[in-house]
Coordinates of N, CA and C in Angstrom, one line a residue:
M18 N 0.8 -1.2 0.0 CA 0.0 0.0 0.0 C 0.9 1.3 0.0
K19 N 2.0 1.3 0.8 CA 2.8 2.4 0.8 C 3.4 2.8 -0.6
R20 N 3.8 1.7 -1.3 CA 4.3 2.0 -2.7 C 3.3 2.5 -3.6
I21 N 2.1 2.0 -3.5 CA 1.0 2.5 -4.4 C 0.8 4.0 -4.1
I22 N 0.8 4.4 -2.8 CA 0.7 5.8 -2.5 C 1.8 6.6 -3.1
L23 N 3.0 6.1 -3.0 CA 4.2 6.8 -3.6 C 4.0 6.9 -5.1
M24 N 3.5 5.9 -5.7 CA 3.3 6.0 -7.2 C 2.3 7.1 -7.5
V25 N 1.3 7.2 -6.7 CA 0.2 8.2 -6.9 C 0.8 9.6 -6.7
L26 N 1.5 9.8 -5.6 CA 2.0 11.1 -5.2 C 3.0 11.6 -6.3
Y27 N 3.9 10.7 -6.8 CA 4.9 11.1 -7.7 C 4.2 11.6 -9.0
N28 N 3.1 11.0 -9.4 CA 2.4 11.3 -10.6 C 1.2 12.1 -10.4
L29 N 1.1 12.7 -9.2 CA -0.2 13.4 -8.8 C -0.8 14.3 -9.9
P30 N 0.0 15.2 -10.6 CA -0.5 16.1 -11.6 C -1.3 15.4 -12.7
F31 N -0.9 14.1 -13.0 CA -1.4 13.4 -14.1 C -2.5 12.4 -13.7
V32 N -2.6 12.1 -12.4 CA -3.5 11.1 -11.9 C -4.9 11.3 -12.3
P33 N -5.5 12.5 -12.1 CA -6.9 12.6 -12.5 C -7.2 12.3 -13.9
Y34 N -6.4 12.8 -14.8 CA -6.6 12.6 -16.2 C -6.4 11.1 -16.6
W35 N -5.3 10.5 -16.0 CA -5.1 9.1 -16.3 C -6.2 8.2 -15.8
W36 N -6.7 8.6 -14.6 CA -7.9 7.8 -14.1 C -9.1 7.9 -14.9
W37 N -9.3 9.1 -15.4 CA -10.5 9.3 -16.4 C -10.3 8.5 -17.6
Q38 N -9.0 8.5 -18.2 CA -8.7 7.7 -19.3 C -8.9 6.2 -19.1
L39 N -8.4 5.7 -17.9 CA -8.6 4.3 -17.6 C -10.0 3.9 -17.6
C40 N -10.8 4.7 -16.9 CA -12.3 4.4 -16.8 C -13.0 4.5 -18.1
Y41 N -12.6 5.4 -18.9 CA -13.2 5.6 -20.3 C -12.8 4.5 -21.2
Y42 N -11.5 4.1 -21.2 CA -11.1 3.0 -22.1 C -11.7 1.7 -21.6
A43 N -11.8 1.5 -20.3 CA -12.3 0.3 -19.8 C -13.8 0.1 -20.2
K44 N -14.5 1.2 -20.1 CA -16.0 1.2 -20.5 C -16.2 1.0 -22.0
H45 N -15.2 1.5 -22.8 CA -15.4 1.5 -24.3 C -14.3 0.6 -24.9
A46 N -13.9 -0.5 -24.2 CA -12.8 -1.3 -24.7 C -13.2 -2.0 -26.0
D47 N -14.4 -2.2 -26.3 CA -14.8 -2.9 -27.6 C -14.7 -2.0 -28.8
S48 N -14.7 -0.7 -28.5 CA -14.7 0.3 -29.6 C -13.4 1.0 -29.8
I49 N -12.4 0.7 -28.9 CA -11.1 1.4 -29.0 C -10.1 0.4 -29.5
E50 N -9.2 0.7 -30.4 CA -8.2 -0.2 -31.0 C -7.4 -0.8 -29.9
E51 N -7.0 -2.0 -30.1 CA -6.2 -2.8 -29.1 C -4.9 -2.1 -28.9
E52 N -4.2 -1.6 -29.9 CA -2.9 -1.0 -29.8 C -3.0 0.3 -29.0
K53 N -4.1 1.0 -29.2 CA -4.3 2.3 -28.4 C -4.6 2.0 -26.9
R54 N -5.3 1.0 -26.7 CA -5.6 0.6 -25.3 C -4.4 0.1 -24.6
Y55 N -3.6 -0.7 -25.3 CA -2.4 -1.2 -24.7 C -1.3 -0.1 -24.4
A56 N -1.3 0.9 -25.4 CA -0.3 2.0 -25.2 C -0.6 2.8 -24.0
L57 N -1.9 3.0 -23.7 CA -2.3 3.7 -22.4 C -1.8 2.9 -21.2
I58 N -2.1 1.6 -21.1 CA -1.7 0.8 -20.0 C -0.1 0.9 -19.8
K59 N 0.6 0.8 -21.0 CA 2.0 0.8 -20.9 C 2.5 2.1 -20.4
K60 N 2.0 3.2 -20.9 CA 2.4 4.5 -20.5 C 2.2 4.7 -19.0
I61 N 1.1 4.4 -18.5 CA 0.8 4.6 -17.1 C 1.6 3.6 -16.2
T62 N 1.9 2.4 -16.7 CA 2.7 1.5 -15.9 C 4.1 2.0 -15.8
L63 N 4.7 2.5 -16.9 CA 6.0 3.0 -16.9 C 6.2 4.2 -15.9
H64 N 5.2 5.1 -15.9 CA 5.3 6.2 -15.0 C 5.1 5.8 -13.6
A65 N 4.2 4.9 -13.3 CA 3.9 4.4 -12.0 C 5.1 3.7 -11.4
N66 N 5.7 2.8 -12.2 CA 6.9 2.1 -11.8 C 8.1 3.0 -11.4
K67 N 8.3 4.1 -12.3 CA 9.3 5.0 -12.0 C 9.0 5.8 -10.7
G68 N 7.8 6.2 -10.5 CA 7.4 6.9 -9.3 C 7.5 6.0 -8.0
G69 N 7.2 4.7 -8.2 CA 7.2 3.8 -7.1 C 8.6 3.2 -6.8
R70 N 9.6 3.7 -7.5 CA 11.0 3.2 -7.3 C 11.2 1.7 -7.7
V71 N 10.5 1.3 -8.7 CA 10.5 0.0 -9.2 C 11.2 -0.1 -10.6
K72 N 12.2 -0.9 -10.7 CA 12.9 -1.0 -12.0 C 12.6 -2.4 -12.5
I73 N 12.3 -2.5 -13.8 CA 12.0 -3.8 -14.4 C 13.2 -4.2 -15.2
A74 N 13.8 -5.3 -14.9 CA 15.0 -5.8 -15.7 C 14.5 -7.0 -16.5
S75 N 14.4 -6.9 -17.8 CA 13.8 -7.9 -18.6 C 14.9 -8.6 -19.4
Y76 N 14.8 -9.9 -19.5 CA 15.7 -10.8 -20.2 C 15.0 -11.7 -21.1
G77 N 15.7 -12.0 -22.2 CA 15.1 -13.0 -23.2 C 14.0 -12.6 -24.0
Q78 N 13.9 -11.3 -24.3 CA 12.8 -10.8 -25.1 C 12.8 -11.4 -26.5
K79 N 13.9 -11.8 -26.9 CA 14.0 -12.5 -28.3 C 13.2 -13.8 -28.3
N80 N 12.9 -14.3 -27.1 CA 12.2 -15.6 -27.0 C 10.6 -15.3 -27.1
I81 N 10.2 -14.1 -27.2 CA 8.8 -13.8 -27.3 C 8.4 -13.9 -28.8
P82 N 7.5 -14.8 -29.2 CA 7.2 -15.0 -30.6 C 6.8 -13.6 -31.3
R83 N 7.3 -13.4 -32.4 CA 6.9 -12.1 -33.2 C 5.6 -12.2 -33.8
E84 N 5.1 -13.4 -34.2 CA 3.9 -13.5 -34.9 C 3.1 -14.7 -34.3
G85 N 1.8 -14.7 -34.5 CA 1.0 -15.9 -34.1 C 0.7 -15.8 -32.6
G86 N -0.3 -16.7 -32.3 CA -0.7 -16.8 -30.9 C 0.2 -17.6 -30.0
F87 N 0.3 -17.3 -28.7 CA 1.0 -18.1 -27.8 C 0.5 -17.7 -26.4
I88 N 1.1 -18.4 -25.4 CA 0.7 -18.2 -24.0 C 1.9 -18.1 -23.1
F89 N 2.0 -16.9 -22.4 CA 3.0 -16.8 -21.3 C 2.6 -17.6 -20.1
F90 N 3.5 -18.4 -19.5 CA 3.2 -19.1 -18.3 C 4.2 -18.7 -17.2
P91 N 3.9 -17.7 -16.4 CA 4.9 -17.2 -15.3 C 4.5 -17.8 -14.0
N92 N 5.5 -17.8 -13.1 CA 5.2 -18.1 -11.7 C 4.5 -16.9 -11.1
H93 N 3.7 -17.1 -10.1 CA 2.8 -16.0 -9.6 C 3.3 -15.6 -8.2
Q94 N 3.9 -14.4 -8.1 CA 4.4 -13.9 -6.9 C 3.5 -12.9 -6.2
G95 N 2.8 -12.1 -7.0 CA 2.0 -11.0 -6.3 C 1.2 -10.2 -7.3
L96 N 0.5 -9.2 -6.8 CA -0.4 -8.4 -7.6 C 0.4 -7.6 -8.7
F97 N 1.7 -7.5 -8.5 CA 2.5 -6.6 -9.4 C 2.9 -7.4 -10.7
D98 N 2.7 -8.7 -10.7 CA 3.2 -9.6 -11.8 C 2.8 -9.1 -13.2
V99 N 1.5 -8.8 -13.4 CA 1.0 -8.4 -14.7 C 1.6 -7.1 -15.1
L100 N 1.7 -6.2 -14.2 CA 2.3 -4.9 -14.5 C 3.8 -5.0 -14.9
A101 N 4.5 -5.9 -14.3 CA 5.9 -6.2 -14.6 C 6.0 -6.7 -16.1
I102 N 5.1 -7.6 -16.4 CA 5.2 -8.2 -17.7 C 4.8 -7.2 -18.8
I103 N 3.8 -6.3 -18.5 CA 3.4 -5.3 -19.4 C 4.6 -4.4 -19.8
E104 N 5.4 -4.0 -18.8 CA 6.6 -3.2 -19.1 C 7.7 -4.0 -19.9
A105 N 7.8 -5.3 -19.5 CA 8.9 -6.1 -20.1 C 8.6 -6.6 -21.5
S106 N 7.3 -6.8 -21.8 CA 6.9 -7.4 -23.1 C 6.5 -6.4 -24.2
D107 N 7.0 -6.6 -25.4 CA 6.6 -5.8 -26.5 C 5.5 -6.4 -27.3
R108 N 4.9 -7.5 -26.9 CA 3.7 -8.1 -27.5 C 2.5 -7.8 -26.6
I109 N 1.4 -7.5 -27.2 CA 0.2 -7.2 -26.5 C -0.4 -8.6 -26.1
F110 N -0.9 -8.6 -24.8 CA -1.4 -9.9 -24.3 C -2.6 -9.6 -23.4
S111 N -3.4 -10.6 -23.1 CA -4.5 -10.5 -22.2 C -4.2 -11.5 -21.0
P112 N -4.5 -11.1 -19.8 CA -4.3 -12.0 -18.7 C -5.6 -12.9 -18.5
V113 N -5.3 -14.1 -17.9 CA -6.3 -15.0 -17.4 C -6.1 -14.9 -15.8
A114 N -7.1 -14.5 -15.1 CA -7.0 -14.2 -13.7 C -8.1 -14.9 -12.9
K115 N -8.0 -15.1 -11.6 CA -9.0 -15.6 -10.8 C -10.1 -14.6 -10.6
V116 N -11.3 -15.0 -10.5 CA -12.5 -14.1 -10.4 C -12.4 -13.2 -9.2
E117 N -11.7 -13.6 -8.1 CA -11.6 -12.9 -6.9 C -11.0 -11.5 -7.1
V118 N -10.1 -11.3 -8.1 CA -9.5 -10.0 -8.3 C -10.2 -9.1 -9.4
E119 N -11.3 -9.6 -9.8 CA -12.0 -8.9 -10.9 C -12.4 -7.5 -10.6
N120 N -12.7 -7.3 -9.3 CA -13.2 -6.0 -8.9 C -12.2 -5.2 -8.0
T121 N -10.9 -5.6 -8.1 CA -9.9 -4.8 -7.4 C -9.6 -3.5 -8.0
L122 N -9.7 -2.4 -7.3 CA -9.6 -1.1 -7.8 C -8.3 -0.9 -8.6
F123 N -8.3 -0.3 -9.7 CA -7.2 -0.1 -10.7 C -7.0 -1.3 -11.5
L124 N -6.8 -2.5 -10.9 CA -6.6 -3.7 -11.6 C -7.8 -4.0 -12.4
K125 N -9.0 -3.7 -11.9 CA -10.3 -3.9 -12.6 C -10.3 -3.2 -13.9
Q126 N -9.9 -1.9 -13.9 CA -9.8 -1.1 -15.1 C -8.8 -1.6 -16.1
V127 N -7.6 -2.0 -15.5 CA -6.5 -2.5 -16.4 C -7.0 -3.8 -17.0
F128 N -7.6 -4.7 -16.3 CA -8.0 -6.0 -16.8 C -9.1 -5.8 -17.9
Q129 N -10.0 -4.8 -17.7 CA -11.1 -4.6 -18.6 C -10.5 -4.1 -19.9
I130 N -9.5 -3.2 -19.8 CA -8.8 -2.6 -21.0 C -8.1 -3.7 -21.8
L131 N -7.4 -4.6 -21.0 CA -6.7 -5.7 -21.6 C -7.6 -6.9 -22.1
K132 N -8.9 -6.8 -21.7 CA -9.9 -7.8 -22.0 C -9.5 -9.2 -21.4
A133 N -9.2 -9.1 -20.1 CA -8.8 -10.3 -19.4 C -10.0 -11.3 -19.3
K134 N -9.6 -12.5 -19.1 CA -10.6 -13.6 -18.8 C -10.5 -13.9 -17.3
F135 N -11.6 -14.2 -16.7 CA -11.7 -14.5 -15.3 C -12.2 -15.9 -15.0
M136 N -11.5 -16.7 -14.2 CA -11.9 -18.1 -14.0 C -12.4 -18.2 -12.5
D137 N -13.5 -18.9 -12.4 CA -14.1 -19.2 -11.1 C -13.7 -20.6 -10.7
R138 N -12.7 -20.8 -9.8 CA -12.2 -22.1 -9.6 C -13.2 -23.1 -9.0
S139 N -14.4 -22.6 -8.5 CA -15.4 -23.4 -8.0 C -16.4 -23.9 -9.0
D140 N -16.3 -23.4 -10.3 CA -17.2 -23.6 -11.3 C -16.5 -24.3 -12.5
V141 N -16.6 -25.6 -12.6 CA -15.9 -26.4 -13.6 C -16.4 -26.0 -15.0
R142 N -17.7 -25.9 -15.2 CA -18.2 -25.5 -16.5 C -17.7 -24.2 -17.0
Q143 N -17.6 -23.2 -16.1 CA -17.2 -21.9 -16.4 C -15.7 -22.0 -16.8
N144 N -14.9 -22.8 -16.0 CA -13.5 -22.9 -16.3 C -13.3 -23.5 -17.7
M145 N -14.1 -24.5 -18.1 CA -13.9 -25.1 -19.4 C -14.3 -24.2 -20.5
R146 N -15.3 -23.3 -20.2 CA -15.7 -22.3 -21.2 C -14.6 -21.3 -21.5
I147 N -13.9 -20.9 -20.4 CA -12.8 -19.9 -20.5 C -11.6 -20.6 -21.3
I148 N -11.3 -21.8 -20.9 CA -10.2 -22.5 -21.6 C -10.5 -22.6 -23.1
K149 N -11.7 -22.9 -23.5 CA -12.1 -22.9 -24.9 C -12.0 -21.6 -25.5
E150 N -12.5 -20.5 -24.9 CA -12.4 -19.2 -25.4 C -10.9 -18.7 -25.6
V151 N -10.1 -19.0 -24.7 CA -8.7 -18.6 -24.8 C -8.0 -19.4 -25.9
S152 N -8.3 -20.7 -26.0 CA -7.8 -21.5 -27.0 C -8.1 -21.0 -28.4
D153 N -9.4 -20.7 -28.6 CA -9.9 -20.2 -29.9 C -9.2 -18.9 -30.3
Q154 N -9.0 -18.0 -29.3 CA -8.4 -16.7 -29.6 C -6.9 -16.8 -29.9
V155 N -6.3 -17.8 -29.2 CA -4.9 -18.0 -29.4 C -4.7 -18.5 -30.8
K156 N -5.6 -19.4 -31.3 CA -5.5 -19.9 -32.7 C -5.6 -18.8 -33.7
E157 N -6.3 -17.7 -33.3 CA -6.4 -16.6 -34.2 C -5.3 -15.6 -34.1
G158 N -4.3 -15.9 -33.2 CA -3.1 -15.1 -33.2 C -2.9 -14.2 -31.9
K159 N -3.8 -14.4 -31.0 CA -3.8 -13.6 -29.8 C -2.8 -14.2 -28.7
A160 N -2.3 -13.4 -27.9 CA -1.4 -13.8 -26.8 C -2.1 -13.7 -25.4
Y161 N -1.8 -14.6 -24.5 CA -2.4 -14.6 -23.2 C -1.3 -14.8 -22.2
V162 N -1.6 -14.5 -20.9 CA -0.7 -14.9 -19.8 C -1.6 -15.7 -18.8
I163 N -1.1 -16.8 -18.4 CA -1.8 -17.7 -17.5 C -0.8 -18.1 -16.4
F164 N -1.3 -17.9 -15.1 CA -0.4 -18.3 -13.9 C -0.8 -19.7 -13.5
P165 N 0.1 -20.7 -13.8 CA -0.2 -22.1 -13.6 C -0.3 -22.5 -12.1
E166 N 0.2 -21.6 -11.2 CA 0.1 -21.9 -9.8 C -1.3 -21.7 -9.3
G167 N -2.1 -20.8 -10.0 CA -3.4 -20.6 -9.7 C -3.6 -19.5 -8.6
T168 N -2.6 -19.2 -7.8 CA -2.7 -18.2 -6.8 C -1.3 -17.8 -6.5
R169 N -1.2 -16.6 -5.8 CA 0.2 -16.1 -5.4 C 0.8 -17.1 -4.4
S170 N 2.1 -17.3 -4.6 CA 2.8 -18.3 -3.8 C 3.0 -17.8 -2.4
K171 N 3.1 -16.5 -2.2 CA 3.3 -15.9 -0.8 C 4.6 -16.5 -0.1
Q172 N 5.5 -17.0 -0.9 CA 6.7 -17.6 -0.4 C 7.9 -17.0 -1.1
G173 N 7.8 -15.7 -1.5 CA 8.9 -15.1 -2.2 C 9.2 -15.7 -3.5
N174 N 10.4 -16.1 -3.7 CA 10.9 -16.6 -5.0 C 10.7 -18.2 -5.1
Q175 N 10.0 -18.7 -4.1 CA 9.7 -20.2 -4.2 C 8.4 -20.4 -4.9
L176 N 8.3 -21.5 -5.6 CA 7.1 -21.8 -6.4 C 6.2 -22.8 -5.7
L177 N 4.9 -22.6 -6.0 CA 3.9 -23.6 -5.6 C 3.9 -24.7 -6.8
D178 N 3.1 -25.7 -6.6 CA 2.9 -26.7 -7.7 C 2.2 -26.0 -8.8
F179 N 2.6 -26.4 -10.0 CA 1.9 -25.9 -11.2 C 0.8 -26.9 -11.6
K180 N -0.4 -26.3 -11.9 CA -1.6 -27.2 -12.1 C -1.6 -27.5 -13.6
G181 N -1.8 -28.8 -13.9 CA -1.8 -29.3 -15.2 C -2.9 -28.7 -16.1
G182 N -4.1 -28.4 -15.4 CA -5.2 -27.9 -16.2 C -5.0 -26.5 -16.7
S183 N -4.0 -25.8 -16.2 CA -3.7 -24.5 -16.7 C -3.1 -24.5 -18.1
F184 N -2.6 -25.7 -18.5 CA -2.0 -25.8 -19.8 C -3.0 -26.3 -20.9
K185 N -4.2 -26.5 -20.5 CA -5.2 -27.1 -21.5 C -5.4 -26.2 -22.7
S186 N -5.5 -24.8 -22.5 CA -5.7 -23.9 -23.6 C -4.6 -24.0 -24.6
A187 N -3.3 -24.1 -24.1 CA -2.2 -24.2 -25.0 C -2.3 -25.5 -25.8
M188 N -2.6 -26.6 -25.1 CA -2.7 -27.9 -25.7 C -3.8 -27.9 -26.8
Y189 N -4.9 -27.3 -26.5 CA -6.0 -27.3 -27.6 C -5.6 -26.4 -28.7
A190 N -4.9 -25.3 -28.4 CA -4.5 -24.4 -29.5 C -3.3 -24.8 -30.2
R191 N -2.5 -25.8 -29.6 CA -1.3 -26.2 -30.2 C -0.3 -25.1 -30.4
C192 N -0.3 -24.2 -29.5 CA 0.5 -23.0 -29.6 C 1.8 -23.1 -28.8
P193 N 2.8 -22.2 -29.1 CA 4.0 -22.1 -28.3 C 3.7 -21.8 -26.8
I194 N 4.4 -22.4 -25.9 CA 4.3 -22.1 -24.5 C 5.6 -21.3 -24.1
V195 N 5.4 -20.1 -23.6 CA 6.6 -19.3 -23.2 C 6.7 -19.2 -21.7
P196 N 7.6 -20.0 -21.0 CA 7.8 -19.9 -19.6 C 8.3 -18.6 -19.2
V197 N 7.9 -18.0 -18.1 CA 8.4 -16.7 -17.7 C 8.8 -16.8 -16.2
A198 N 10.0 -16.5 -15.9 CA 10.5 -16.6 -14.5 C 10.4 -15.2 -13.9
M199 N 9.6 -15.0 -12.9 CA 9.5 -13.8 -12.2 C 10.3 -13.8 -10.9
V200 N 11.1 -12.8 -10.7 CA 12.0 -12.7 -9.6 C 11.8 -11.4 -8.8
D201 N 11.5 -11.5 -7.5 CA 11.2 -10.4 -6.7 C 10.0 -9.6 -7.1
S202 N 9.1 -10.2 -7.8 CA 7.9 -9.4 -8.2 C 6.9 -9.3 -7.0
F203 N 7.1 -10.0 -6.0 CA 6.3 -9.8 -4.8 C 6.6 -8.6 -4.0
K204 N 7.8 -8.0 -4.2 CA 8.2 -6.9 -3.3 C 7.5 -5.6 -3.5
P205 N 7.1 -5.2 -4.7 CA 6.5 -3.9 -4.9 C 5.2 -3.7 -4.1
F206 N 4.3 -4.7 -4.3 CA 2.9 -4.6 -3.7 C 2.6 -5.5 -2.5
D207 N 3.5 -6.5 -2.3 CA 3.2 -7.5 -1.3 C 4.1 -7.4 -0.1
T208 N 4.9 -6.3 0.0 CA 5.7 -6.0 1.2 C 5.4 -4.6 1.6
N209 N 5.6 -4.3 2.8 CA 5.3 -2.9 3.4 C 6.5 -2.1 3.3
S210 N 7.0 -1.9 2.1 CA 8.3 -1.1 1.9 C 8.2 -0.2 0.7
I211 N 9.0 0.9 0.7 CA 9.1 1.7 -0.5 C 10.6 1.8 -0.9
S212 N 11.4 0.9 -0.4 CA 12.8 0.9 -0.8 C 12.9 0.6 -2.3
P213 N 13.9 1.1 -3.0 CA 14.0 0.8 -4.4 C 14.1 -0.7 -4.6
V214 N 13.5 -1.2 -5.6 CA 13.5 -2.7 -5.9 C 13.6 -2.9 -7.4
T215 N 14.3 -4.0 -7.7 CA 14.4 -4.4 -9.1 C 13.7 -5.7 -9.3
V216 N 12.7 -5.7 -10.2 CA 12.0 -7.0 -10.5 C 12.5 -7.5 -11.8
Q217 N 12.9 -8.8 -11.8 CA 13.4 -9.4 -13.0 C 12.3 -10.2 -13.7
V218 N 12.3 -10.1 -15.0 CA 11.3 -10.8 -15.8 C 12.2 -11.6 -16.9
H219 N 12.2 -12.9 -16.8 CA 13.0 -13.7 -17.7 C 12.1 -14.5 -18.6
F220 N 12.1 -14.1 -19.9 CA 11.3 -14.9 -20.9 C 12.2 -16.0 -21.4
L221 N 11.7 -17.3 -21.2 CA 12.5 -18.4 -21.5 C 12.2 -18.9 -23.0
P222 N 13.0 -19.7 -23.6 CA 12.7 -20.2 -24.9 C 11.4 -20.8 -25.1
P223 N 10.6 -20.5 -26.1 CA 9.3 -21.1 -26.3 C 9.3 -22.6 -26.4
I224 N 8.3 -23.3 -25.9 CA 8.2 -24.7 -26.0 C 7.1 -25.0 -27.1
T225 N 7.5 -25.5 -28.2 CA 6.5 -25.7 -29.3 C 5.7 -27.0 -29.1
Y226 N 4.6 -27.0 -29.8 CA 3.7 -28.2 -29.7 C 4.4 -29.5 -30.1
E227 N 5.4 -29.4 -31.0 CA 6.1 -30.6 -31.4 C 6.8 -31.2 -30.2
I228 N 7.2 -30.4 -29.3 CA 7.9 -30.8 -28.1 C 6.9 -31.4 -27.0
Y229 N 5.8 -30.7 -26.8 CA 5.0 -31.1 -25.7 C 3.7 -31.8 -26.1
G230 N 3.5 -32.0 -27.4 CA 2.2 -32.5 -27.9 C 1.8 -33.8 -27.4
K231 N 2.8 -34.7 -27.1 CA 2.5 -36.1 -26.7 C 2.6 -36.2 -25.2
M232 N 2.8 -35.1 -24.5 CA 2.9 -35.1 -23.0 C 1.5 -34.9 -22.4
K233 N 1.4 -35.4 -21.2 CA 0.2 -35.2 -20.4 C 0.3 -33.7 -19.8
S234 N -0.8 -33.2 -19.5 CA -0.8 -31.8 -19.0 C 0.0 -31.7 -17.7
T235 N 0.0 -32.7 -16.8 CA 0.7 -32.6 -15.6 C 2.2 -32.7 -15.9
E236 N 2.6 -33.4 -17.0 CA 4.0 -33.5 -17.3 C 4.5 -32.1 -17.9
I237 N 3.6 -31.5 -18.7 CA 4.0 -30.1 -19.2 C 4.2 -29.2 -18.0
A238 N 3.2 -29.2 -17.1 CA 3.3 -28.4 -15.9 C 4.6 -28.5 -15.2
Q239 N 5.0 -29.8 -15.0 CA 6.3 -30.0 -14.2 C 7.5 -29.6 -15.0
M240 N 7.5 -29.7 -16.4 CA 8.6 -29.3 -17.2 C 8.7 -27.8 -17.1
V241 N 7.6 -27.1 -17.2 CA 7.7 -25.6 -17.2 C 8.1 -25.1 -15.8
K242 N 7.6 -25.7 -14.8 CA 8.0 -25.4 -13.4 C 9.5 -25.6 -13.2
E243 N 10.0 -26.7 -13.7 CA 11.5 -27.0 -13.5 C 12.3 -25.9 -14.3
Q244 N 11.9 -25.5 -15.4 CA 12.7 -24.5 -16.2 C 12.7 -23.2 -15.5
I245 N 11.5 -22.8 -14.9 CA 11.4 -21.5 -14.2 C 12.3 -21.6 -12.9
E246 N 12.1 -22.7 -12.2 CA 12.9 -22.9 -10.9 C 14.4 -22.8 -11.2
A247 N 14.9 -23.4 -12.3 CA 16.3 -23.4 -12.6 C 16.8 -22.0 -12.9
T248 N 15.9 -21.2 -13.6 CA 16.3 -19.8 -13.9 C 16.4 -19.0 -12.7
I249 N 15.4 -19.2 -11.8 CA 15.4 -18.4 -10.5 C 16.6 -18.8 -9.7
A250 N 17.0 -20.1 -9.7 CA 18.1 -20.5 -8.9 C 19.4 -19.9 -9.3
K251 N 19.5 -19.6 -10.6 CA 20.8 -19.1 -11.2 C 20.9 -17.6 -10.8
V252 N 19.8 -16.9 -10.6 CA 20.0 -15.4 -10.4 C 19.7 -15.0 -8.9
C253 N 19.3 -16.0 -8.1 CA 19.1 -15.7 -6.7 C 20.2 -16.2 -5.8

């Protein structure tokens, strides 16, 4: 909370206009071009991070597919994760998030602008519908980010188990899987500190369908988890 206040104070002269823009873009997301919507989120994120004394160090951007649909699969450390990936990635994407954060102030507007999908873990039918929708849109060339742990680890840079079901959309779409190793992403919003912090975002080489096509979803989950863990172990 302290860092969010710092972000707001640093950008105070612009906050009213940006807030109006966020609300307007969120309400009219269907009629505003995707590039224009994403540019607004990117601009606000860059200014907010600078004001909040957060530096994003991104690695492996060459591993992000230039064309076609794909899915980012990062470890999930905190509420800041999506904002870190927004600054680090030059490809437009939409998040898949749990329904519990759908109405979180600011994130609500960001998710509406990015046209996020929300999954209710207690509703199997709804989950399957979202998986199908994501799969269909990825086939059409769209990119998504899905957190396979399903919830924040709350254990710093340690990972929870990756859920096999999280990879169903990629399997149905037969699209590249891009593992993403998040390091110290819990510090900006999930610690009570305003000390300068560097969040690392490592985009790992994409895993193509030719590699994982014959694997079970649980095997894919374990493979992606091990790659992310190995990357975090090298830098921590």
